[in-house]
CSV table of C-alpha atoms and ligand atoms in Angstrom, one decimal:
chain,number,residue,atom,x,y,z
K,10,UNK,CA,-27.0,-17.0,-55.8
K,11,UNK,CA,-29.6,-18.0,-53.2
K,12,UNK,CA,-29.3,-14.8,-51.2
K,13,UNK,CA,-30.3,-12.6,-54.1
K,14,UNK,CA,-33.4,-10.6,-53.4
K,15,UNK,CA,-36.4,-11.2,-55.7
K,16,UNK,CA,-36.1,-8.1,-57.8
K,17,UNK,CA,-32.6,-8.9,-58.9
K,18,UNK,CA,-33.7,-10.6,-62.1
K,19,UNK,CA,-35.9,-7.7,-63.0
K,20,UNK,CA,-33.0,-5.3,-62.4
K,21,UNK,CA,-30.7,-7.3,-64.6
K,22,UNK,CA,-33.3,-7.3,-67.4
K,23,UNK,CA,-33.8,-3.5,-67.1
K,24,UNK,CA,-30.0,-3.0,-67.4
K,25,UNK,CA,-29.8,-5.2,-70.5
K,26,UNK,CA,-32.8,-3.4,-72.1
K,27,UNK,CA,-31.4,0.0,-71.5
K,28,UNK,CA,-27.8,-0.9,-72.3
K,29,UNK,CA,-28.4,-0.8,-76.1
K,30,UNK,CA,-29.2,2.9,-75.8
K,31,UNK,CA,-26.2,3.9,-73.6
K,32,UNK,CA,-23.0,5.6,-74.8
K,33,UNK,CA,-21.1,6.1,-71.6
K,34,UNK,CA,-21.3,3.8,-68.5
K,35,UNK,CA,-20.4,5.5,-65.3
K,36,UNK,CA,-19.3,2.7,-63.0
K,37,UNK,CA,-19.6,3.7,-59.3
K,38,UNK,CA,-17.1,1.8,-57.0
K,39,UNK,CA,-16.8,2.1,-53.3
K,40,UNK,CA,-13.3,3.5,-52.6
K,41,UNK,CA,-13.0,1.1,-49.6
K,42,UNK,CA,-13.4,-1.9,-51.9
K,43,UNK,CA,-12.6,-1.2,-55.5
K,44,UNK,CA,-12.1,-4.8,-56.3
K,45,UNK,CA,-15.1,-6.2,-54.6
K,46,UNK,CA,-17.3,-3.5,-56.2
K,47,UNK,CA,-16.0,-4.3,-59.6
K,48,UNK,CA,-16.9,-8.0,-59.3
K,49,UNK,CA,-19.9,-8.0,-61.6
K,50,UNK,CA,-20.5,-9.1,-65.2
K,51,UNK,CA,-18.3,-6.4,-66.8
K,52,UNK,CA,-18.5,-8.0,-70.3
K,53,UNK,CA,-22.0,-6.5,-70.8
K,54,UNK,CA,-20.2,-3.1,-71.1
K,55,UNK,CA,-17.4,-4.2,-73.3
K,56,UNK,CA,-18.5,-2.0,-76.3
K,57,UNK,CA,-19.2,1.0,-74.1
K,58,UNK,CA,-17.1,3.9,-73.1
K,59,UNK,CA,-16.5,3.1,-69.4
K,60,UNK,CA,-15.5,5.6,-66.7
K,61,UNK,CA,-15.1,5.0,-63.0
K,62,UNK,CA,-16.2,7.0,-59.9
K,63,UNK,CA,-14.5,6.0,-56.7
K,64,UNK,CA,-17.2,7.1,-54.3
K,65,UNK,CA,-17.4,7.3,-50.5
K,66,UNK,CA,-13.8,8.5,-50.3
K,67,UNK,CA,-14.7,10.1,-47.0
K,68,UNK,CA,-14.9,6.6,-45.5
K,69,UNK,CA,-11.8,5.2,-47.1
K,70,UNK,CA,-8.1,5.7,-46.4
K,71,UNK,CA,-7.0,8.9,-48.1
K,72,UNK,CA,-3.6,7.6,-49.2
K,73,UNK,CA,-5.2,4.6,-50.9
K,74,UNK,CA,-7.8,6.8,-52.5
K,75,UNK,CA,-5.0,8.6,-54.4
K,76,UNK,CA,-3.3,5.3,-55.3
K,77,UNK,CA,-6.4,3.7,-56.5
K,78,UNK,CA,-7.4,6.7,-58.6
K,79,UNK,CA,-3.9,6.8,-60.3
K,80,UNK,CA,-4.1,3.0,-60.9
K,81,UNK,CA,-7.5,2.9,-62.6
K,82,UNK,CA,-6.8,6.2,-64.5
K,83,UNK,CA,-4.1,4.3,-66.3
K,84,UNK,CA,-6.8,2.9,-68.5
K,85,UNK,CA,-10.1,4.7,-67.8
K,86,UNK,CA,-11.2,8.2,-66.9
K,87,UNK,CA,-11.5,8.1,-63.1
K,88,UNK,CA,-12.6,10.6,-60.5
K,89,UNK,CA,-12.5,10.4,-56.7
K,90,UNK,CA,-15.9,11.6,-55.2
K,91,UNK,CA,-18.0,11.5,-52.1
K,92,UNK,CA,-21.3,13.0,-51.1
K,93,UNK,CA,-19.7,16.4,-50.7
K,94,UNK,CA,-18.2,16.6,-54.2
K,95,UNK,CA,-19.8,19.6,-55.9
K,96,UNK,CA,-21.9,19.2,-59.0
K,97,UNK,CA,-19.6,21.3,-61.1
K,98,UNK,CA,-16.7,19.0,-60.6
K,99,UNK,CA,-18.7,16.0,-61.5
K,100,UNK,CA,-20.1,17.7,-64.7
K,101,UNK,CA,-16.6,18.9,-65.7
K,102,UNK,CA,-15.4,15.3,-65.4
K,103,UNK,CA,-18.3,14.0,-67.5
K,104,UNK,CA,-17.6,16.6,-70.1
K,105,UNK,CA,-14.0,15.6,-70.3
K,106,UNK,CA,-14.9,12.0,-71.3
K,107,UNK,CA,-13.9,11.3,-74.9
K,108,UNK,CA,-17.0,10.4,-77.0
K,109,UNK,CA,-18.1,10.6,-80.6
K,110,UNK,CA,-21.6,11.5,-79.6
K,111,UNK,CA,-22.9,15.1,-79.4
K,112,UNK,CA,-25.4,14.3,-76.7
K,113,UNK,CA,-24.1,11.1,-75.1
K,114,UNK,CA,-26.5,8.9,-73.2
K,115,UNK,CA,-25.2,8.1,-69.8
K,116,UNK,CA,-26.1,5.4,-67.3
K,117,UNK,CA,-24.8,5.3,-63.7
K,118,UNK,CA,-24.3,1.7,-62.6
K,119,UNK,CA,-22.8,-0.2,-59.7
K,120,UNK,CA,-23.4,-2.8,-57.0
K,121,UNK,CA,-25.9,-2.0,-54.2
K,122,UNK,CA,-25.3,0.9,-51.8
K,123,UNK,CA,-22.2,2.4,-53.5
K,124,UNK,CA,-24.0,5.7,-53.9
K,125,UNK,CA,-25.5,5.6,-57.4
K,126,UNK,CA,-28.7,7.5,-56.6
K,127,UNK,CA,-26.8,10.1,-54.7
K,128,UNK,CA,-24.6,10.7,-57.9
K,129,UNK,CA,-27.6,10.7,-60.2
K,130,UNK,CA,-29.3,13.3,-58.0
K,131,UNK,CA,-26.1,15.4,-58.2
K,132,UNK,CA,-25.8,15.2,-61.9
K,133,UNK,CA,-29.4,16.2,-62.3
K,134,UNK,CA,-29.0,19.0,-59.8
K,135,UNK,CA,-31.8,17.5,-57.7
K,136,UNK,CA,-31.4,18.4,-54.1
K,137,UNK,CA,-34.2,16.3,-52.6
K,138,UNK,CA,-32.4,13.0,-52.3
K,139,UNK,CA,-34.2,10.0,-53.9
K,140,UNK,CA,-31.9,7.5,-52.2
K,141,UNK,CA,-32.4,4.4,-50.0
K,142,UNK,CA,-30.0,2.9,-47.5
K,143,UNK,CA,-31.4,-0.6,-48.0
K,144,UNK,CA,-29.3,-2.3,-50.6
K,145,UNK,CA,-31.1,-2.6,-54.0
K,146,UNK,CA,-34.3,-0.6,-53.5
K,147,UNK,CA,-33.9,2.0,-56.3
K,148,UNK,CA,-36.2,1.5,-59.3
K,149,UNK,CA,-38.1,3.2,-62.2
K,150,UNK,CA,-36.7,4.2,-65.6
K,151,UNK,CA,-36.6,7.7,-67.2
K,152,UNK,CA,-34.2,9.7,-69.4
K,153,UNK,CA,-33.4,13.3,-68.4
K,154,UNK,CA,-31.6,15.9,-70.5
K,155,UNK,CA,-29.0,17.9,-68.6
K,156,UNK,CA,-26.0,20.0,-69.6
K,157,UNK,CA,-25.4,18.2,-73.0
K,158,UNK,CA,-26.0,14.7,-71.7
K,159,UNK,CA,-29.0,12.4,-71.6
K,160,UNK,CA,-28.9,10.7,-68.3
K,161,UNK,CA,-30.8,7.6,-67.3
K,162,UNK,CA,-32.6,8.6,-64.1
K,163,UNK,CA,-32.4,5.1,-62.7
K,164,UNK,CA,-29.4,3.4,-61.2
K,165,UNK,CA,-28.2,0.3,-62.9
K,166,UNK,CA,-27.9,-2.2,-60.1
K,167,UNK,CA,-25.2,-4.8,-60.7
K,168,UNK,CA,-24.6,-8.0,-58.9
K,169,UNK,CA,-21.4,-9.8,-58.2
K,170,UNK,CA,-20.7,-12.7,-60.6
K,171,UNK,CA,-17.3,-13.8,-59.5
K,172,UNK,CA,-18.4,-14.7,-56.1
K,173,UNK,CA,-15.9,-15.5,-53.3
K,174,UNK,CA,-15.7,-15.4,-49.6
K,175,UNK,CA,-13.3,-12.4,-49.8
K,176,UNK,CA,-15.6,-10.5,-52.0
K,177,UNK,CA,-18.7,-11.3,-49.9
K,178,UNK,CA,-16.9,-10.2,-46.8
K,179,UNK,CA,-15.8,-6.9,-48.3
K,180,UNK,CA,-19.3,-6.3,-49.6
K,181,UNK,CA,-20.6,-6.9,-46.1
K,182,UNK,CA,-18.1,-4.4,-44.7
K,183,UNK,CA,-19.3,-1.6,-47.0
K,184,UNK,CA,-23.0,-2.3,-46.6
K,185,UNK,CA,-23.5,-3.8,-50.0
K,186,UNK,CA,-24.9,-7.2,-48.8
K,187,UNK,CA,-28.0,-7.3,-46.6
K,188,UNK,CA,-26.8,-8.6,-43.2
K,189,UNK,CA,-29.6,-11.1,-42.9
K,190,UNK,CA,-28.3,-13.0,-46.0
K,191,UNK,CA,-24.8,-13.5,-44.5
K,192,UNK,CA,-23.7,-16.6,-42.7
K,193,UNK,CA,-21.3,-16.9,-39.8
K,194,UNK,CA,-18.3,-17.9,-41.9
K,195,UNK,CA,-18.6,-14.6,-43.8
K,196,UNK,CA,-19.0,-12.6,-40.6
K,197,UNK,CA,-15.9,-14.2,-39.2
K,198,UNK,CA,-13.9,-13.6,-42.4
K,199,UNK,CA,-15.2,-10.0,-42.6
K,200,UNK,CA,-14.2,-9.3,-39.1
K,201,UNK,CA,-10.7,-10.5,-39.8
K,202,UNK,CA,-10.4,-8.2,-42.8
K,203,UNK,CA,-11.8,-5.3,-40.6
K,204,UNK,CA,-9.4,-6.1,-37.7
K,205,UNK,CA,-6.4,-6.3,-40.0
K,206,UNK,CA,-7.2,-2.9,-41.6
K,207,UNK,CA,-8.1,-1.3,-38.3
K,208,UNK,CA,-5.2,-2.8,-36.3
K,209,UNK,CA,-7.6,-4.6,-33.9
K,210,UNK,CA,-5.9,-7.5,-32.2
K,211,UNK,CA,-9.0,-9.3,-30.7
K,212,UNK,CA,-11.0,-12.1,-32.3
K,213,UNK,CA,-14.7,-11.6,-33.2
K,214,UNK,CA,-16.0,-13.3,-30.0
K,215,UNK,CA,-13.8,-11.2,-27.7
K,216,UNK,CA,-14.5,-8.1,-29.6
K,217,UNK,CA,-18.3,-8.5,-29.7
K,218,UNK,CA,-18.3,-9.4,-26.1
K,219,UNK,CA,-16.8,-6.0,-25.2
K,220,UNK,CA,-18.6,-4.1,-27.8
K,221,UNK,CA,-22.0,-5.6,-26.9
K,222,UNK,CA,-21.4,-4.9,-23.2
K,223,UNK,CA,-20.3,-1.3,-23.9
K,224,UNK,CA,-23.5,-0.7,-25.9
K,225,UNK,CA,-25.7,-2.4,-23.4
K,226,UNK,CA,-26.8,-5.1,-25.9
K,227,UNK,CA,-27.6,-7.7,-23.3
K,228,UNK,CA,-30.0,-10.6,-22.9
K,229,UNK,CA,-32.2,-11.1,-19.9
K,230,UNK,CA,-29.6,-13.0,-18.0
K,231,UNK,CA,-27.0,-10.3,-18.6
K,232,UNK,CA,-25.0,-12.1,-21.3
K,233,UNK,CA,-24.2,-10.2,-24.4
K,234,UNK,CA,-26.7,-10.6,-27.2
K,235,UNK,CA,-24.3,-11.6,-30.0
K,236,UNK,CA,-26.8,-11.3,-32.8
K,237,UNK,CA,-27.7,-7.7,-31.9
K,238,UNK,CA,-24.0,-6.8,-31.3
K,239,UNK,CA,-23.0,-8.3,-34.7
K,240,UNK,CA,-25.8,-6.5,-36.6
K,241,UNK,CA,-25.1,-3.1,-35.0
K,242,UNK,CA,-21.4,-3.4,-35.3
K,243,UNK,CA,-21.3,-4.3,-39.0
K,244,UNK,CA,-23.9,-1.6,-39.8
K,245,UNK,CA,-21.7,1.0,-38.0
K,246,UNK,CA,-18.6,-0.3,-39.9
K,247,UNK,CA,-20.3,0.1,-43.2
K,248,UNK,CA,-21.3,3.7,-42.3
K,249,UNK,CA,-17.7,4.5,-41.5
K,250,UNK,CA,-18.2,4.8,-37.7
K,251,UNK,CA,-15.1,2.6,-37.0
K,252,UNK,CA,-12.6,4.5,-39.0
K,253,UNK,CA,-11.6,5.4,-42.5
K,254,UNK,CA,-10.5,2.0,-43.9
K,255,UNK,CA,-9.7,0.6,-47.3
K,256,UNK,CA,-10.1,-3.1,-47.5
K,257,UNK,CA,-9.0,-3.8,-51.1
K,258,UNK,CA,-5.3,-2.9,-51.5
K,259,UNK,CA,-4.1,-5.1,-54.4
K,260,UNK,CA,-4.2,-3.3,-57.7
K,261,UNK,CA,-3.5,-6.5,-59.8
K,262,UNK,CA,-6.7,-8.0,-58.5
K,263,UNK,CA,-8.7,-5.1,-59.9
K,264,UNK,CA,-7.4,-5.7,-63.4
K,265,UNK,CA,-7.9,-9.5,-63.0
K,266,UNK,CA,-11.5,-9.1,-61.9
K,267,UNK,CA,-12.2,-6.5,-64.6
K,268,UNK,CA,-10.8,-8.8,-67.3
K,269,UNK,CA,-12.7,-11.9,-66.0
K,270,UNK,CA,-16.0,-10.2,-65.2
A,1,LIG,P1,-29.0,1.1,-54.0
A,1,LIG,O1,-30.3,1.7,-54.4
A,1,LIG,O2,-29.1,0.2,-52.8
A,1,LIG,O3,-28.4,0.3,-55.2
A,1,LIG,O4,-28.0,2.2,-53.5
A,1,LIG,P2,-27.2,3.4,-54.3
A,1,LIG,O5,-26.0,2.8,-55.0
A,1,LIG,O6,-28.2,4.1,-55.2
A,1,LIG,O7,-26.7,4.3,-53.1
A,1,LIG,P3,-27.4,5.6,-52.5
A,1,LIG,O8,-27.1,6.8,-53.3
A,1,LIG,O9,-28.8,5.2,-52.1
A,1,LIG,O10,-26.5,5.7,-51.2
A,1,LIG,C1,-26.5,4.6,-50.2
A,1,LIG,C2,-26.1,5.2,-48.8
A,1,LIG,O11,-24.8,5.7,-48.9
A,1,LIG,C3,-27.0,6.4,-48.5
A,1,LIG,O12,-27.2,6.3,-47.1
A,1,LIG,C4,-26.2,7.6,-48.8
A,1,LIG,O13,-26.5,8.7,-48.0
A,1,LIG,C5,-24.8,7.1,-48.5
A,1,LIG,N1,-23.7,7.8,-49.3
A,1,LIG,C6,-23.7,8.0,-50.7
A,1,LIG,N2,-22.6,8.5,-51.1
A,1,LIG,C7,-21.8,8.7,-49.9
A,1,LIG,C8,-20.5,9.2,-49.7
A,1,LIG,O14,-19.8,9.7,-50.6
A,1,LIG,N3,-20.1,9.2,-48.4
A,1,LIG,C9,-20.9,8.7,-47.4
A,1,LIG,N4,-20.3,8.7,-46.2
A,1,LIG,N5,-22.1,8.2,-47.6
A,1,LIG,C10,-22.6,8.2,-48.8
């Protein structure tokens, strides 16, 4: 798609090259949007043992977290995690994955900003975070031996293939789409999804008017600077500053997207 940053093709090539050597694919989803974050070309992993980490559970609705974990666990090893999950729990989960390999090679993959680097750092027991808040900035390839695994020390960045307005809007809400690449139609749609999940009654114009004013985001004449208000608001939403919200709530859609991807 036109909004893809320049290094996307390179990232895709890297994944394909490394894929041949991988035994277990750890797919990181954002617990707020398990469907939208599964909307990538899943068939490249069809011969691999796949497991799911539902990450950023601290930003999602706790009841939905449990429901999603139960649902996905019907077919795949699944673990609810967040940045405070301890390393031991993560390693115990990895060790529980059925595999025929003595020293399985593991790759951590997912769409931008779901927390891949944070998880790799944790698996490797690396405290100094090598993460970036900008979607899609992680690079470099290296294998590291740790606790009976060989881990690819480079997140596999995946990009949505089944692209729809709904998916784009949810990726925006979780910070997986760079704001500058989003048009007003998607902003409006994303706001509706947010408002519905958060129980907000206002429309985007009313809301940004009040929000912009309360934050002092004003133009010279005293009118609200909508561009600034919009940018700040969606950034805050993606960081969980407007509540713990789960945007994807339909389980059947997950399986549909997984099958079609
Ligand atoms: P890309 O390099 O863009 O593909 O990102 P990534 O998937 O490697 O994500 P990364 O680990 O860089 O995390 C993205 C942002 O989310 C960082 O600001 C992290 O601190 C934050 N983050 C990661 N995991 C969690 C979590 O469980 N909860 C919260 N609240 N924030 C998290």
